[in-house]
PDB file of C-alpha atoms in Angstrom:
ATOM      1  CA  UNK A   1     -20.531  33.503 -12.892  1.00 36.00           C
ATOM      2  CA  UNK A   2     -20.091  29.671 -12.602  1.00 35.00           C
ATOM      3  CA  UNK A   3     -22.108  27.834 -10.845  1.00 37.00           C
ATOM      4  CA  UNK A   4     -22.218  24.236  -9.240  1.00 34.00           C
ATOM      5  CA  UNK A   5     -24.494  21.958  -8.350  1.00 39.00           C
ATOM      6  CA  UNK A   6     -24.529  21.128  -4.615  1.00 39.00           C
ATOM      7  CA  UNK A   7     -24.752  17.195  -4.833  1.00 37.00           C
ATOM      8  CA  UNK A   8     -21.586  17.679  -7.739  1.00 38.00           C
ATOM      9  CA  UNK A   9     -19.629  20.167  -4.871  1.00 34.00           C
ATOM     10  CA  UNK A  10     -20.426  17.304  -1.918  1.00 38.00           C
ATOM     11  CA  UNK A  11     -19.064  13.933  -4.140  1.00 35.00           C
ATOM     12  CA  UNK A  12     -15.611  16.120  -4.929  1.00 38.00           C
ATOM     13  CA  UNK A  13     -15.272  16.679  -1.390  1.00 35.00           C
ATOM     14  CA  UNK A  14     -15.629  13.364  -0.504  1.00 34.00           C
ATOM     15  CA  UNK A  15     -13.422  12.205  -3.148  1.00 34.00           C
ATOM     16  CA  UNK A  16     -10.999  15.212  -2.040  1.00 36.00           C
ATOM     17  CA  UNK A  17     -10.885  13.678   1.725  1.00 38.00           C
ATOM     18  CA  UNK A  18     -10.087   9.833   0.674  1.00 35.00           C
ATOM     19  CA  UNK A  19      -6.815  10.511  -0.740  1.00 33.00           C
ATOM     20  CA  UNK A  20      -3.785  10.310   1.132  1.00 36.00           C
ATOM     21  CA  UNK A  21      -2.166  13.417   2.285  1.00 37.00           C
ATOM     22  CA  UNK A  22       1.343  13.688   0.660  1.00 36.00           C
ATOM     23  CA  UNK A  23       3.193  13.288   4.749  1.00 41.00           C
ATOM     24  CA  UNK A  24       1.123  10.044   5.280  1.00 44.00           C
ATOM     25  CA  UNK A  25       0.970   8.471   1.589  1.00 45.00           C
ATOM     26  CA  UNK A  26       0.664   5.035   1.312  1.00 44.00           C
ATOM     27  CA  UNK A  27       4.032   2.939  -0.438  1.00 45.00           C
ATOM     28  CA  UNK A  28       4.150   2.907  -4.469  1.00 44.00           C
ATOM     29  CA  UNK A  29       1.813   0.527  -5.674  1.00 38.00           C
ATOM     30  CA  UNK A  30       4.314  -1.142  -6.734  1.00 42.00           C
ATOM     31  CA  UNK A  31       5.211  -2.586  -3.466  1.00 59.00           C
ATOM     32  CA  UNK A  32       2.085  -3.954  -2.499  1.00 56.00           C
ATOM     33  CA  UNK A  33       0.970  -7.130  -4.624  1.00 57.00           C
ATOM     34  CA  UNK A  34      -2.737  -7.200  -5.836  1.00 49.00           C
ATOM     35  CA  UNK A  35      -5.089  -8.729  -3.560  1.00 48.00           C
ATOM     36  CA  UNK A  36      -6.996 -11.891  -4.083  1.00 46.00           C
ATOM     37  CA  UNK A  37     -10.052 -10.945  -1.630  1.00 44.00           C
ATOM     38  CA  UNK A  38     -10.376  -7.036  -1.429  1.00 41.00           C
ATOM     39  CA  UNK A  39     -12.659  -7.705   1.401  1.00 43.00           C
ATOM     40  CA  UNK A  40     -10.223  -8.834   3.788  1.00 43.00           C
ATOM     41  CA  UNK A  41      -7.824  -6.247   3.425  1.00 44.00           C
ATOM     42  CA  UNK A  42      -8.878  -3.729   5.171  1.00 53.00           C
ATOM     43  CA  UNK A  43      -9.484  -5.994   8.434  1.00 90.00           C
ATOM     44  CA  UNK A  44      -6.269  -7.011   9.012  1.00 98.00           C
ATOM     45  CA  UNK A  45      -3.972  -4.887  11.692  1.00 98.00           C
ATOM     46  CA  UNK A  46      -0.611  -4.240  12.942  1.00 98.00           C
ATOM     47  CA  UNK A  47       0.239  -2.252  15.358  1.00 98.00           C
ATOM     48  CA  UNK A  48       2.942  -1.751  18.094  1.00 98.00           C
ATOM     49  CA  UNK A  49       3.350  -0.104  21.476  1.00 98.00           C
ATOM     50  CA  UNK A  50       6.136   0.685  21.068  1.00 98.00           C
ATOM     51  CA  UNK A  51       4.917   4.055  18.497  1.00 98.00           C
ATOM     52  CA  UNK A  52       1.796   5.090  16.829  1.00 98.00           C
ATOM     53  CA  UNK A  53       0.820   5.345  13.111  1.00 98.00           C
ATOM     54  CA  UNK A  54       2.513   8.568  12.265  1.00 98.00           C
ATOM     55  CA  UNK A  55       4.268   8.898  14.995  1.00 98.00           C
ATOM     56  CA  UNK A  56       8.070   8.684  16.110  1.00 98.00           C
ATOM     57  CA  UNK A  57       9.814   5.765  16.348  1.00 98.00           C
ATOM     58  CA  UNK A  58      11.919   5.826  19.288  1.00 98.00           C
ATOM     59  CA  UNK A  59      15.865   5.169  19.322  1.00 97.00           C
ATOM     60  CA  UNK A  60      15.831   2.630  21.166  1.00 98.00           C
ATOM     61  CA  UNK A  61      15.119   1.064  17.552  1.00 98.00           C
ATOM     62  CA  UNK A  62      17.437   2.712  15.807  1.00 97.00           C
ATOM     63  CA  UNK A  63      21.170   2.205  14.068  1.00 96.00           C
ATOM     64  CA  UNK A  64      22.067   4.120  17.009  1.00 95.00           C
ATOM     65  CA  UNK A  65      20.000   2.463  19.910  1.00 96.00           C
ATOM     66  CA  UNK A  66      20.000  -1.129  20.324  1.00 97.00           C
ATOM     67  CA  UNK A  67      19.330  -1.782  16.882  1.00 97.00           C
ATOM     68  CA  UNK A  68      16.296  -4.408  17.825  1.00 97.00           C
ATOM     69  CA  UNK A  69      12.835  -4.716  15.901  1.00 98.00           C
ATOM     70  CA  UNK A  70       9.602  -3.465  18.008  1.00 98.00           C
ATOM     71  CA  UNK A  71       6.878  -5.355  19.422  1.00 98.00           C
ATOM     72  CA  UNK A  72       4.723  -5.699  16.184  1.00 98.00           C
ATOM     73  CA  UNK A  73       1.413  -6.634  17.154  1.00 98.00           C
ATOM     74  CA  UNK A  74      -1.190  -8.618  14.401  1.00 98.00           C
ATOM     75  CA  UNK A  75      -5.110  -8.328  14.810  1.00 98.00           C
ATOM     76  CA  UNK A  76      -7.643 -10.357  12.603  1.00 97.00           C
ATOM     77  CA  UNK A  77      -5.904 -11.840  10.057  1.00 97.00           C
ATOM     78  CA  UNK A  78      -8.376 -13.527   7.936  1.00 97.00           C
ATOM     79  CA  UNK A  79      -8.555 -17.326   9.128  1.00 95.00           C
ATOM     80  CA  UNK A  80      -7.221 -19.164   5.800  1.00 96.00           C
ATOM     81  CA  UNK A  81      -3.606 -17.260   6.252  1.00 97.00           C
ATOM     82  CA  UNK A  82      -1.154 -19.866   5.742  1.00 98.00           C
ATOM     83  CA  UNK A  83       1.991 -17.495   6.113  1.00 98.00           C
ATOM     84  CA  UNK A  84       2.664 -14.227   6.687  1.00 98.00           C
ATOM     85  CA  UNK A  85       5.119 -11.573   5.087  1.00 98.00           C
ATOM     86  CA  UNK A  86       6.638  -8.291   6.259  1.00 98.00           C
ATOM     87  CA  UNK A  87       8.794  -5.862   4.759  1.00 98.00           C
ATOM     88  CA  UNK A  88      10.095  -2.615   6.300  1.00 98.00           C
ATOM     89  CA  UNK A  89      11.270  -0.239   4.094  1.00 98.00           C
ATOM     90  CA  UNK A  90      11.506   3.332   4.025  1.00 98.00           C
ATOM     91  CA  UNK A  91      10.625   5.775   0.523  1.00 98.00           C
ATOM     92  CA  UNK A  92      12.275   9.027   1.861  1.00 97.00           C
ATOM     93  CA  UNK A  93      16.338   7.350   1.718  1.00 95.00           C
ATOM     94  CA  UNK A  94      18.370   9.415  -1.001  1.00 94.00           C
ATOM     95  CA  UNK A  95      19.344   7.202  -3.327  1.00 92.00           C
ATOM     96  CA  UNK A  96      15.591   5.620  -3.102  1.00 95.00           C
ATOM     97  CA  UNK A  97      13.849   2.910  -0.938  1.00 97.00           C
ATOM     98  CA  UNK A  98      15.977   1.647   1.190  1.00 98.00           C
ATOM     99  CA  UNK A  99      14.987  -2.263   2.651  1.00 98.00           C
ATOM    100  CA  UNK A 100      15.603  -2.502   6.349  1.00 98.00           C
ATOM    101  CA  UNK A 101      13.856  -5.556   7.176  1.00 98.00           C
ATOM    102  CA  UNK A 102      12.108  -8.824   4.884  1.00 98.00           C
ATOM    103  CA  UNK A 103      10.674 -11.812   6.515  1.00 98.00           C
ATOM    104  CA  UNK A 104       8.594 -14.473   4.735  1.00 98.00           C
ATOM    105  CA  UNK A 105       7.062 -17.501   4.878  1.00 98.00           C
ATOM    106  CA  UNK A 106       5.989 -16.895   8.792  1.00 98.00           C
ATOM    107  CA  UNK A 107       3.752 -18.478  10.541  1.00 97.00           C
ATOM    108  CA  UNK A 108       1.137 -17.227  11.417  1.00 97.00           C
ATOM    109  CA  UNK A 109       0.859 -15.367  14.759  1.00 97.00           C
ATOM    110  CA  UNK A 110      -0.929 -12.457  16.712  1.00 97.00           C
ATOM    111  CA  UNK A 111       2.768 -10.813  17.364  1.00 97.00           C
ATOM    112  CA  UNK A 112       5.998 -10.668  16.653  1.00 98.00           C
ATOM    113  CA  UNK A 113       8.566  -9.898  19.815  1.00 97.00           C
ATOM    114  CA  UNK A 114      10.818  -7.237  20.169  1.00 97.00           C
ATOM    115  CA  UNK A 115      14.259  -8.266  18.550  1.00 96.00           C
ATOM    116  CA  UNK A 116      12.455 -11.447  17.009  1.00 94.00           C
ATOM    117  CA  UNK A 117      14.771 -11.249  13.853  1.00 83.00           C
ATOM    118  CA  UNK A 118      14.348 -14.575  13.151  1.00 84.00           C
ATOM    119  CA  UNK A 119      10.611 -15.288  12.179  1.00 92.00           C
ATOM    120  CA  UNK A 120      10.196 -16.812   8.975  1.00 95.00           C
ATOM    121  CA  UNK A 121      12.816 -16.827   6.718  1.00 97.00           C
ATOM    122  CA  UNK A 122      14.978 -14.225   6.406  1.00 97.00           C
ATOM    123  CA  UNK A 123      15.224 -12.170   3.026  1.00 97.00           C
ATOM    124  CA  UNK A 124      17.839  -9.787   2.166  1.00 97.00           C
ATOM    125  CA  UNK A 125      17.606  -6.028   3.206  1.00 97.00           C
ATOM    126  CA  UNK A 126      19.377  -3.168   1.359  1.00 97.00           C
ATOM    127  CA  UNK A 127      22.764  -3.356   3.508  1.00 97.00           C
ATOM    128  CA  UNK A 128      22.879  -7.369   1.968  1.00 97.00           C
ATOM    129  CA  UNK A 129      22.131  -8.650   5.264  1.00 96.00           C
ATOM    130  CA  UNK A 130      19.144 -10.869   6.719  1.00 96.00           C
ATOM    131  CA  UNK A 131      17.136 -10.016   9.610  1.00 95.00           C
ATOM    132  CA  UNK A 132      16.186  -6.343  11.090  1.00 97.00           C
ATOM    133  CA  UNK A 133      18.439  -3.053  10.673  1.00 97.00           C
ATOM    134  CA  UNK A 134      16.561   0.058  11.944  1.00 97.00           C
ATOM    135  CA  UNK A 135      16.399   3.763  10.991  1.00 98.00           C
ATOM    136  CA  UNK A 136      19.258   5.134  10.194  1.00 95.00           C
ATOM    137  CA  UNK A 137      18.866   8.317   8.489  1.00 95.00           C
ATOM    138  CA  UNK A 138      21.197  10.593   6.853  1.00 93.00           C
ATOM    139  CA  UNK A 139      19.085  13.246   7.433  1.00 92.00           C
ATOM    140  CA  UNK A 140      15.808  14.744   7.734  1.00 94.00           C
ATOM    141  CA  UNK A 141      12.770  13.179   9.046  1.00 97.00           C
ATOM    142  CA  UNK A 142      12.254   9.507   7.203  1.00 97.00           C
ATOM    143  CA  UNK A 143       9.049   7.579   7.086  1.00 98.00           C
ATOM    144  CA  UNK A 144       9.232   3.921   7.551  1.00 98.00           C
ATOM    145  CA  UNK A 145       6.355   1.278   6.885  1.00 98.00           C
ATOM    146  CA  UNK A 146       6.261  -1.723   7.679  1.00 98.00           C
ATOM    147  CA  UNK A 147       3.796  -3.340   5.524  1.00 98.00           C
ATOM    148  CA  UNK A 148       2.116  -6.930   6.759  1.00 98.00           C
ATOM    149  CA  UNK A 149       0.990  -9.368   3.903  1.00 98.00           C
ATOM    150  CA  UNK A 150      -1.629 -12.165   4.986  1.00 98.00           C
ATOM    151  CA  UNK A 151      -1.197 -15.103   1.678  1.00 98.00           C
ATOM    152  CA  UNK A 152      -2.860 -17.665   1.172  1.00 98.00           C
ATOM    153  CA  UNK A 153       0.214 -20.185   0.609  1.00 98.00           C
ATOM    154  CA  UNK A 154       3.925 -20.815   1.465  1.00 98.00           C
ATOM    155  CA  UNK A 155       6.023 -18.219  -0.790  1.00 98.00           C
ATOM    156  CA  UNK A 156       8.739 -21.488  -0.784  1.00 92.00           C
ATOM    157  CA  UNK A 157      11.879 -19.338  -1.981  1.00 97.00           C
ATOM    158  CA  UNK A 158      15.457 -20.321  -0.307  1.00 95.00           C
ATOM    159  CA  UNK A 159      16.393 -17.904   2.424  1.00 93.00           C
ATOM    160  CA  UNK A 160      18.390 -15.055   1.620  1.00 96.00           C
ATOM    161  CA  UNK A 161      15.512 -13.748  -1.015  1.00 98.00           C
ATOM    162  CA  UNK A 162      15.478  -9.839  -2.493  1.00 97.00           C
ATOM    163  CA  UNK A 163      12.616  -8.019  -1.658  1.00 98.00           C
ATOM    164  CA  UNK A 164      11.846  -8.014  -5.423  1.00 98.00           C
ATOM    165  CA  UNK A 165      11.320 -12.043  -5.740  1.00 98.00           C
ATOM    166  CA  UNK A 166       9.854 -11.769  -2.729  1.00 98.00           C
ATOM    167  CA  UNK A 167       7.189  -9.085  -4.540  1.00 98.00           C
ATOM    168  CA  UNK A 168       6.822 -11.268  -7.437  1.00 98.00           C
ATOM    169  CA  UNK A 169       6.421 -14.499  -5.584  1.00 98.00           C
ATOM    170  CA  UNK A 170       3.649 -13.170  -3.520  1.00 98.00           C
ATOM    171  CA  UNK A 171       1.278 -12.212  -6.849  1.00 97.00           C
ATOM    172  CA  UNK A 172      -1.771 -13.565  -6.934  1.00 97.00           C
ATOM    173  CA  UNK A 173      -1.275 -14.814  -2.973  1.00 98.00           C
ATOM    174  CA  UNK A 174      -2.306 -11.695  -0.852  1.00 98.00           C
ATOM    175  CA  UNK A 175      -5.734 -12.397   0.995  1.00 97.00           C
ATOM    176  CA  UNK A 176      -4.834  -9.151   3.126  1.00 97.00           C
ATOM    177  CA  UNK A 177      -2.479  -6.558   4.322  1.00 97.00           C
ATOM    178  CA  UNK A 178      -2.174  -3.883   6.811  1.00 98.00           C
ATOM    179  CA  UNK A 179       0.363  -1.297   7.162  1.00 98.00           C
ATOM    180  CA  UNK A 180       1.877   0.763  10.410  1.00 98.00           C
ATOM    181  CA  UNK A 181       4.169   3.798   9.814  1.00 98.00           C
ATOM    182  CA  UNK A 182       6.376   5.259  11.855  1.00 98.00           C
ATOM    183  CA  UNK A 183       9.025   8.448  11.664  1.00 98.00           C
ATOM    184  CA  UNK A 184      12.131   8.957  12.819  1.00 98.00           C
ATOM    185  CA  UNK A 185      15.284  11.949  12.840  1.00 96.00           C
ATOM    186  CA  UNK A 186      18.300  12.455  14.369  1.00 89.00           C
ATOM    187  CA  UNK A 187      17.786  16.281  13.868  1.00 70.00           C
ATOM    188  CA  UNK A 188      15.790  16.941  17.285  1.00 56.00           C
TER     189      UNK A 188
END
């Protein structure tokens, strides 16, 4: 019979509970640049009334509402933010992630207004377009994040910028981020 030591069963629990659950994981690491101060991270905060984390987003946002970009509020960004980047993409699309929405170089701000599609400077989504296009699944239920990067200086690119140069650019620059997910279906 095997046996385990308590203290060796309580530190794989709590290990267990910090990862993400597979419904609510976090984007590929490969679309969030490294940090330069891990401390301010986890501070930062976007949210919008328009939906909860991990919740619906209503269709009213959507390809087949009025196509607008939520209220998207911003809470404690750290204090030495010089601009501000967000990307909305979402994972689930078929043919993979599918860009609905890049803005850098933004000022920063404590929100961004419904159907602001012109903060920053506009970078190119998947359909080759600039500014906001909102869920428009095939099918299923599709998550879609829109991830908020705090850097510490002016990204500088011309408008019009992929998502990848965007990425790149950004290296090194990211004092914090935050991310807010919402879902969304034309199945129900």
């Amino acid at each position: 019979m095997l046996r385990y030591h308590p203290l060796a069963v309580a530190i794989a629990l709590v290990i267990a509970g910090c990862s993400p659950s597979s419904g609510d994981a976090a984007p590929a690491a490969t679309d969030v640049p490294s940090t330069t101060t891990a401390t301010e991270a986890s501070a930062m905060e976007i949210t919008s009334p328009a939906f909860e984390h991990g919740n619906p987003i209503p269709l009213k946002y959507s390809c087949d509402g009025e196509n607008v970009s939520p209220l998207l509020d911003i809470a404690d960004a750290p204090t030495e933010t010089a601009v501000l980047v967000l990307i909305m993409d979402d994972p689930d699309a078929p043919g993979g992630t599918w860009d609905h929405w890049i803005a850098y170089d933004i000022p920063p701000t404590e929100s961004i207004g419904e159907g602001d599609h012109t903060i920053g400077t506009g970078g190119l989504n998947s359909w080759k377009q600039t500014g906001y296009g909102g869920p428009c699944p095939p099918s299923g239920v599709h998550r879609y994040f829109f991830k908020l990067f705090a850097l510490d200086s002016e990204l500088g690119l011309a408008g019009s910028a992929t998502k990848a140069a965007v990425l790149d650019a950004m290296e090194g620059h990211v004092i914090a981020d935050a991310t807010l997910m919402g879902t969304f279906t034309f199945d129900e």
